[in-house]
Amino acid sequence: MEVGRVSGIYRYPVKSMAGQALEAAALGWHGVEGDRRFAFRRLADESGFPWLTASKVPELLIYKPVSFDTNVDSTPTHVRTPEGNDYELRSDELRKEISRRHGSEVELMNLKHGIFDEGHISIINLGTVQGIERESGRDIDLRRFRPNIVIESESAEPFAEDRWVGHTLIFGEGNSAAAVRVTMRDERCVMVNFDPDTVERDSEVMKTVVRLNENMAGVYCTVVQAGELRVGQVVTLVD
């Protein structure tokens, strides 16, 4: 059953920093190529989740990974700070900058397969974002939800993706088409309250998600067939 088309593809090279909008991307067995490959680890944290995230330092959301390589799909070479300074990704200058923001020492980690809170792929239906926007009375930028894939569904029904859990989504056509298994709904955290451009906080966003759909917006997926993602692809739901 056709459920819509891909209207957006995003990757987040550095965990909790700004994402990159892509027209096309390779989908590997561990998610979108280059997604969340880097993260800053809190040196004083001995928990099982030592990664520095925007829930602790919201300003991370407006640090922008950039590349000065001519290949637009290349790994970022620098990070642009909110003040407009460009630091090399692996530089001591950037490490000191992030440590200062956090108030404690951090170090950059490079993990080949990415660093994820839950599933390797997050998907949201554009109708879900529009429904939250209507109910909250706010202008909602879908980047608040930090999806990898945005699907514009035929019905534009909010939270239609909840019914995809337990099924497979196929992107495009042919035997080599990329495919993911939808494993669970995406329970939201306070990060949806932060404007992705200004970090201004608006708690009404998360309150609306709680009110409308038990604090669930979007779904997590695992990859069952590697392939290419492209904006405009038809998305098909199968058992």
mmCIF file of C-alpha atoms in Angstrom:
data_model
loop_
_atom_site.group_PDB
_atom_site.id
_atom_site.type_symbol
_atom_site.label_atom_id
_atom_site.label_comp_id
_atom_site.label_asym_id
_atom_site.label_seq_id
_atom_site.Cartn_x
_atom_site.Cartn_y
_atom_site.Cartn_z
ATOM 1 C CA MET A 1 0.000 0.000 0.000
ATOM 2 C CA GLU A 2 1.425 3.390 -0.976
ATOM 3 C CA VAL A 3 1.494 5.677 2.067
ATOM 4 C CA GLY A 4 3.150 8.770 0.623
ATOM 5 C CA ARG A 5 6.420 10.199 -0.634
ATOM 6 C CA VAL A 6 9.704 11.217 0.924
ATOM 7 C CA SER A 7 9.589 14.986 1.451
ATOM 8 C CA GLY A 8 12.753 15.382 3.523
ATOM 9 C CA ILE A 9 15.991 13.584 4.425
ATOM 10 C CA TYR A 10 18.199 14.686 7.319
ATOM 11 C CA ARG A 11 21.367 13.574 9.002
ATOM 12 C CA TYR A 12 23.046 14.845 12.151
ATOM 13 C CA PRO A 13 26.823 14.368 11.834
ATOM 14 C CA VAL A 14 27.471 15.422 15.448
ATOM 15 C CA LYS A 15 25.013 14.216 18.057
ATOM 16 C CA SER A 16 22.661 17.007 19.242
ATOM 17 C CA MET A 17 24.126 19.591 16.869
ATOM 18 C CA ALA A 18 22.288 21.043 13.863
ATOM 19 C CA GLY A 19 21.284 18.668 11.097
ATOM 20 C CA GLN A 20 21.872 18.734 7.362
ATOM 21 C CA ALA A 21 19.028 18.578 4.831
ATOM 22 C CA LEU A 22 19.844 16.262 1.913
ATOM 23 C CA GLU A 23 18.259 15.601 -1.457
ATOM 24 C CA ALA A 24 19.574 12.041 -1.414
ATOM 25 C CA ALA A 25 21.488 9.791 0.974
ATOM 26 C CA ALA A 26 22.817 6.273 1.235
ATOM 27 C CA LEU A 27 20.917 4.128 3.736
ATOM 28 C CA GLY A 28 23.292 1.589 5.248
ATOM 29 C CA TRP A 29 22.701 -1.158 7.774
ATOM 30 C CA HIS A 30 23.324 1.303 10.603
ATOM 31 C CA GLY A 31 21.189 4.151 9.274
ATOM 32 C CA VAL A 32 21.752 7.178 7.066
ATOM 33 C CA GLU A 33 25.395 7.338 6.063
ATOM 34 C CA GLY A 34 27.276 9.767 8.316
ATOM 35 C CA ASP A 35 24.442 10.156 10.817
ATOM 36 C CA ARG A 36 25.498 10.805 14.427
ATOM 37 C CA ARG A 37 28.964 9.490 13.737
ATOM 38 C CA PHE A 38 30.475 11.952 16.195
ATOM 39 C CA ALA A 39 29.491 12.833 19.753
ATOM 40 C CA PHE A 40 31.011 14.596 22.717
ATOM 41 C CA ARG A 41 31.511 12.413 25.785
ATOM 42 C CA ARG A 42 31.318 13.875 29.283
ATOM 43 C CA LEU A 43 34.548 12.795 30.964
ATOM 44 C CA ALA A 44 33.157 13.039 34.495
ATOM 45 C CA ASP A 45 30.097 10.928 33.682
ATOM 46 C CA GLU A 46 30.309 7.260 34.676
ATOM 47 C CA SER A 47 26.785 6.320 33.626
ATOM 48 C CA GLY A 48 25.958 4.083 30.705
ATOM 49 C CA PHE A 49 25.023 7.158 28.644
ATOM 50 C CA PRO A 50 27.920 9.625 28.833
ATOM 51 C CA TRP A 51 27.057 11.571 25.675
ATOM 52 C CA LEU A 52 26.540 15.311 25.868
ATOM 53 C CA THR A 53 23.120 16.181 24.434
ATOM 54 C CA ALA A 54 20.987 19.263 23.937
ATOM 55 C CA SER A 55 18.835 18.274 26.892
ATOM 56 C CA LYS A 56 21.822 19.351 29.023
ATOM 57 C CA VAL A 57 23.231 22.058 26.738
ATOM 58 C CA PRO A 58 20.439 23.348 24.441
ATOM 59 C CA GLU A 59 22.873 25.649 22.618
ATOM 60 C CA LEU A 60 24.352 22.567 20.933
ATOM 61 C CA LEU A 61 21.379 22.736 18.558
ATOM 62 C CA ILE A 62 22.762 25.890 16.945
ATOM 63 C CA TYR A 63 26.292 24.593 16.423
ATOM 64 C CA LYS A 64 26.432 23.711 12.720
ATOM 65 C CA PRO A 65 28.674 20.999 11.272
ATOM 66 C CA VAL A 66 29.993 22.260 7.937
ATOM 67 C CA SER A 67 32.336 20.960 5.278
ATOM 68 C CA PHE A 68 34.815 22.937 3.248
ATOM 69 C CA ASP A 69 35.287 19.916 0.994
ATOM 70 C CA THR A 70 33.931 20.302 -2.549
ATOM 71 C CA ASN A 71 31.985 17.054 -2.123
ATOM 72 C CA VAL A 72 28.658 18.123 -0.570
ATOM 73 C CA ASP A 73 28.123 14.643 0.884
ATOM 74 C CA SER A 74 31.476 14.544 2.660
ATOM 75 C CA THR A 75 31.993 14.240 6.388
ATOM 76 C CA PRO A 76 31.988 17.692 8.028
ATOM 77 C CA THR A 77 35.429 19.202 8.482
ATOM 78 C CA HIS A 78 34.449 22.053 10.825
ATOM 79 C CA VAL A 79 31.779 23.189 13.270
ATOM 80 C CA ARG A 80 30.416 26.736 13.125
ATOM 81 C CA THR A 81 29.616 28.209 16.536
ATOM 82 C CA PRO A 82 26.599 30.450 17.267
ATOM 83 C CA GLU A 83 29.035 33.391 17.171
ATOM 84 C CA GLY A 84 30.158 32.472 13.657
ATOM 85 C CA ASN A 85 33.561 30.990 14.472
ATOM 86 C CA ASP A 86 34.647 27.929 12.493
ATOM 87 C CA TYR A 87 36.650 25.311 14.381
ATOM 88 C CA GLU A 88 38.030 22.113 12.929
ATOM 89 C CA LEU A 89 35.854 19.223 14.065
ATOM 90 C CA ARG A 90 38.680 17.348 15.770
ATOM 91 C CA SER A 91 40.461 20.438 17.090
ATOM 92 C CA ASP A 92 41.312 21.230 20.685
ATOM 93 C CA GLU A 93 39.698 24.647 20.128
ATOM 94 C CA LEU A 94 36.298 23.046 19.533
ATOM 95 C CA ARG A 95 36.726 20.664 22.454
ATOM 96 C CA LYS A 96 37.485 23.609 24.748
ATOM 97 C CA GLU A 97 34.507 25.547 23.365
ATOM 98 C CA ILE A 98 32.074 22.697 24.075
ATOM 99 C CA SER A 99 33.637 22.048 27.489
ATOM 100 C CA ARG A 100 33.081 25.715 28.321
ATOM 101 C CA ARG A 101 29.421 25.507 27.308
ATOM 102 C CA HIS A 102 28.933 22.369 29.365
ATOM 103 C CA GLY A 103 30.903 23.583 32.346
ATOM 104 C CA SER A 104 32.921 20.374 32.466
ATOM 105 C CA GLU A 105 35.481 18.575 30.311
ATOM 106 C CA VAL A 106 34.373 16.658 27.216
ATOM 107 C CA GLU A 107 36.100 14.774 24.426
ATOM 108 C CA LEU A 108 35.037 14.049 20.859
ATOM 109 C CA MET A 109 34.295 10.433 19.997
ATOM 110 C CA ASN A 110 34.144 9.012 16.484
ATOM 111 C CA LEU A 111 31.999 5.890 16.288
ATOM 112 C CA LYS A 112 31.864 4.121 12.946
ATOM 113 C CA HIS A 113 28.244 3.013 13.304
ATOM 114 C CA GLY A 114 26.813 6.119 14.945
ATOM 115 C CA ILE A 115 25.506 6.934 18.411
ATOM 116 C CA PHE A 116 21.742 6.540 18.805
ATOM 117 C CA ASP A 117 19.311 6.817 21.701
ATOM 118 C CA GLU A 118 16.917 4.244 20.221
ATOM 119 C CA GLY A 119 16.518 3.049 16.615
ATOM 120 C CA HIS A 120 18.956 3.805 13.816
ATOM 121 C CA ILE A 121 16.288 5.615 11.780
ATOM 122 C CA SER A 122 13.607 8.064 12.899
ATOM 123 C CA ILE A 123 10.668 8.871 10.648
ATOM 124 C CA ILE A 124 7.858 11.373 11.021
ATOM 125 C CA ASN A 125 4.774 11.954 8.933
ATOM 126 C CA LEU A 126 4.396 15.572 7.805
ATOM 127 C CA GLY A 127 0.715 15.398 8.780
ATOM 128 C CA THR A 128 1.801 14.781 12.372
ATOM 129 C CA VAL A 129 3.819 18.000 12.457
ATOM 130 C CA GLN A 130 0.921 19.903 10.891
ATOM 131 C CA GLY A 131 -1.523 18.460 13.434
ATOM 132 C CA ILE A 132 0.682 19.511 16.349
ATOM 133 C CA GLU A 133 0.993 22.946 14.769
ATOM 134 C CA ARG A 134 -2.789 23.361 14.504
ATOM 135 C CA GLU A 135 -3.485 22.158 18.025
ATOM 136 C CA SER A 136 -0.713 24.184 19.671
ATOM 137 C CA GLY A 137 -1.392 27.386 17.761
ATOM 138 C CA ARG A 138 2.341 27.652 17.075
ATOM 139 C CA ASP A 139 4.412 27.713 13.904
ATOM 140 C CA ILE A 140 6.172 24.362 14.229
ATOM 141 C CA ASP A 141 9.443 23.755 12.409
ATOM 142 C CA LEU A 142 9.676 20.009 11.762
ATOM 143 C CA ARG A 143 13.380 20.165 12.651
ATOM 144 C CA ARG A 144 12.305 20.256 16.306
ATOM 145 C CA PHE A 145 11.630 16.525 15.924
ATOM 146 C CA ARG A 146 15.063 15.754 14.406
ATOM 147 C CA PRO A 147 13.841 13.108 11.947
ATOM 148 C CA ASN A 148 15.989 11.263 9.434
ATOM 149 C CA ILE A 149 13.101 10.877 7.002
ATOM 150 C CA VAL A 150 9.952 12.960 6.568
ATOM 151 C CA ILE A 151 7.062 11.337 4.714
ATOM 152 C CA GLU A 152 4.257 13.370 3.195
ATOM 153 C CA SER A 153 1.347 10.943 3.423
ATOM 154 C CA GLU A 154 -1.620 10.782 1.109
ATOM 155 C CA SER A 155 -4.113 11.491 3.891
ATOM 156 C CA ALA A 156 -2.069 14.046 5.901
ATOM 157 C CA GLU A 157 -3.583 12.351 8.964
ATOM 158 C CA PRO A 158 -1.716 13.207 12.180
ATOM 159 C CA PHE A 159 0.042 10.238 13.799
ATOM 160 C CA ALA A 160 -0.805 7.902 10.908
ATOM 161 C CA GLU A 161 2.693 6.456 11.325
ATOM 162 C CA ASP A 162 1.619 4.814 14.590
ATOM 163 C CA ARG A 163 -0.156 2.192 12.467
ATOM 164 C CA TRP A 164 3.070 1.400 10.623
ATOM 165 C CA VAL A 165 4.638 -0.233 13.680
ATOM 166 C CA GLY A 166 5.323 -3.896 12.937
ATOM 167 C CA HIS A 167 5.363 -3.307 9.185
ATOM 168 C CA THR A 168 8.009 -2.567 6.554
ATOM 169 C CA LEU A 169 8.427 0.646 4.559
ATOM 170 C CA ILE A 170 9.995 0.421 1.098
ATOM 171 C CA PHE A 171 11.525 3.514 -0.510
ATOM 172 C CA GLY A 172 11.298 3.567 -4.285
ATOM 173 C CA GLU A 173 10.912 0.534 -6.517
ATOM 174 C CA GLY A 174 12.854 -2.538 -7.558
ATOM 175 C CA ASN A 175 14.612 -5.402 -5.801
ATOM 176 C CA SER A 176 17.363 -3.115 -4.531
ATOM 177 C CA ALA A 177 15.027 -0.531 -2.967
ATOM 178 C CA ALA A 178 15.919 0.606 0.549
ATOM 179 C CA ALA A 179 13.601 -0.714 3.264
ATOM 180 C CA VAL A 180 13.129 -0.331 7.019
ATOM 181 C CA ARG A 181 11.128 -2.209 9.629
ATOM 182 C CA VAL A 182 9.082 0.084 11.869
ATOM 183 C CA THR A 183 9.763 -1.118 15.405
ATOM 184 C CA MET A 184 8.260 1.368 17.854
ATOM 185 C CA ARG A 185 6.687 4.771 18.363
ATOM 186 C CA ASP A 186 8.961 7.677 19.221
ATOM 187 C CA GLU A 187 8.454 9.006 22.748
ATOM 188 C CA ARG A 188 9.446 12.645 22.847
ATOM 189 C CA CYS A 189 11.683 14.534 25.276
ATOM 190 C CA VAL A 190 12.124 18.209 26.102
ATOM 191 C CA MET A 191 14.239 18.790 22.996
ATOM 192 C CA VAL A 192 11.074 19.343 20.934
ATOM 193 C CA ASN A 193 10.483 22.496 22.986
ATOM 194 C CA PHE A 194 13.589 24.224 21.601
ATOM 195 C CA ASP A 195 13.484 26.318 18.440
ATOM 196 C CA PRO A 196 16.200 24.874 16.150
ATOM 197 C CA ASP A 197 17.401 28.338 15.096
ATOM 198 C CA THR A 198 17.189 30.356 18.312
ATOM 199 C CA VAL A 199 17.003 27.716 21.087
ATOM 200 C CA GLU A 200 14.048 29.664 22.471
ATOM 201 C CA ARG A 201 12.040 27.315 24.683
ATOM 202 C CA ASP A 202 8.290 26.775 24.296
ATOM 203 C CA SER A 203 6.892 24.047 26.552
ATOM 204 C CA GLU A 204 3.544 24.116 24.731
ATOM 205 C CA VAL A 205 5.020 21.958 21.961
ATOM 206 C CA MET A 206 5.674 18.940 24.168
ATOM 207 C CA LYS A 207 2.444 19.526 26.103
ATOM 208 C CA THR A 208 0.545 19.316 22.823
ATOM 209 C CA VAL A 209 2.233 16.040 21.864
ATOM 210 C CA VAL A 210 1.333 14.629 25.286
ATOM 211 C CA ARG A 211 -2.259 15.790 24.946
ATOM 212 C CA LEU A 212 -2.752 14.531 21.403
ATOM 213 C CA ASN A 213 -0.859 11.249 21.350
ATOM 214 C CA GLU A 214 0.570 10.163 24.709
ATOM 215 C CA ASN A 215 3.809 12.069 24.026
ATOM 216 C CA MET A 216 4.467 10.009 20.884
ATOM 217 C CA ALA A 217 5.346 11.644 17.560
ATOM 218 C CA GLY A 218 7.030 9.673 14.805
ATOM 219 C CA VAL A 219 8.483 6.165 14.772
ATOM 220 C CA TYR A 220 11.819 4.376 15.092
ATOM 221 C CA CYS A 221 12.980 1.867 12.516
ATOM 222 C CA THR A 222 15.723 -0.634 11.775
ATOM 223 C CA VAL A 223 17.174 -1.162 8.315
ATOM 224 C CA VAL A 224 16.241 -4.397 6.527
ATOM 225 C CA GLN A 225 17.567 -3.469 3.071
ATOM 226 C CA ALA A 226 20.347 -0.982 2.390
ATOM 227 C CA GLY A 227 19.879 1.300 -0.589
ATOM 228 C CA GLU A 228 19.386 4.880 -1.689
ATOM 229 C CA LEU A 229 16.997 7.425 -0.223
ATOM 230 C CA ARG A 230 15.863 10.303 -2.393
ATOM 231 C CA VAL A 231 13.401 13.150 -1.920
ATOM 232 C CA GLY A 232 10.301 12.409 -3.984
ATOM 233 C CA GLN A 233 10.509 8.619 -3.670
ATOM 234 C CA VAL A 234 7.261 6.716 -3.333
ATOM 235 C CA VAL A 235 6.967 4.999 0.066
ATOM 236 C CA THR A 236 5.137 1.672 0.226
ATOM 237 C CA LEU A 237 3.923 -0.133 3.364
ATOM 238 C CA VAL A 238 4.035 -3.946 3.363
ATOM 239 C CA ASP A 239 3.519 -6.600 6.038
#
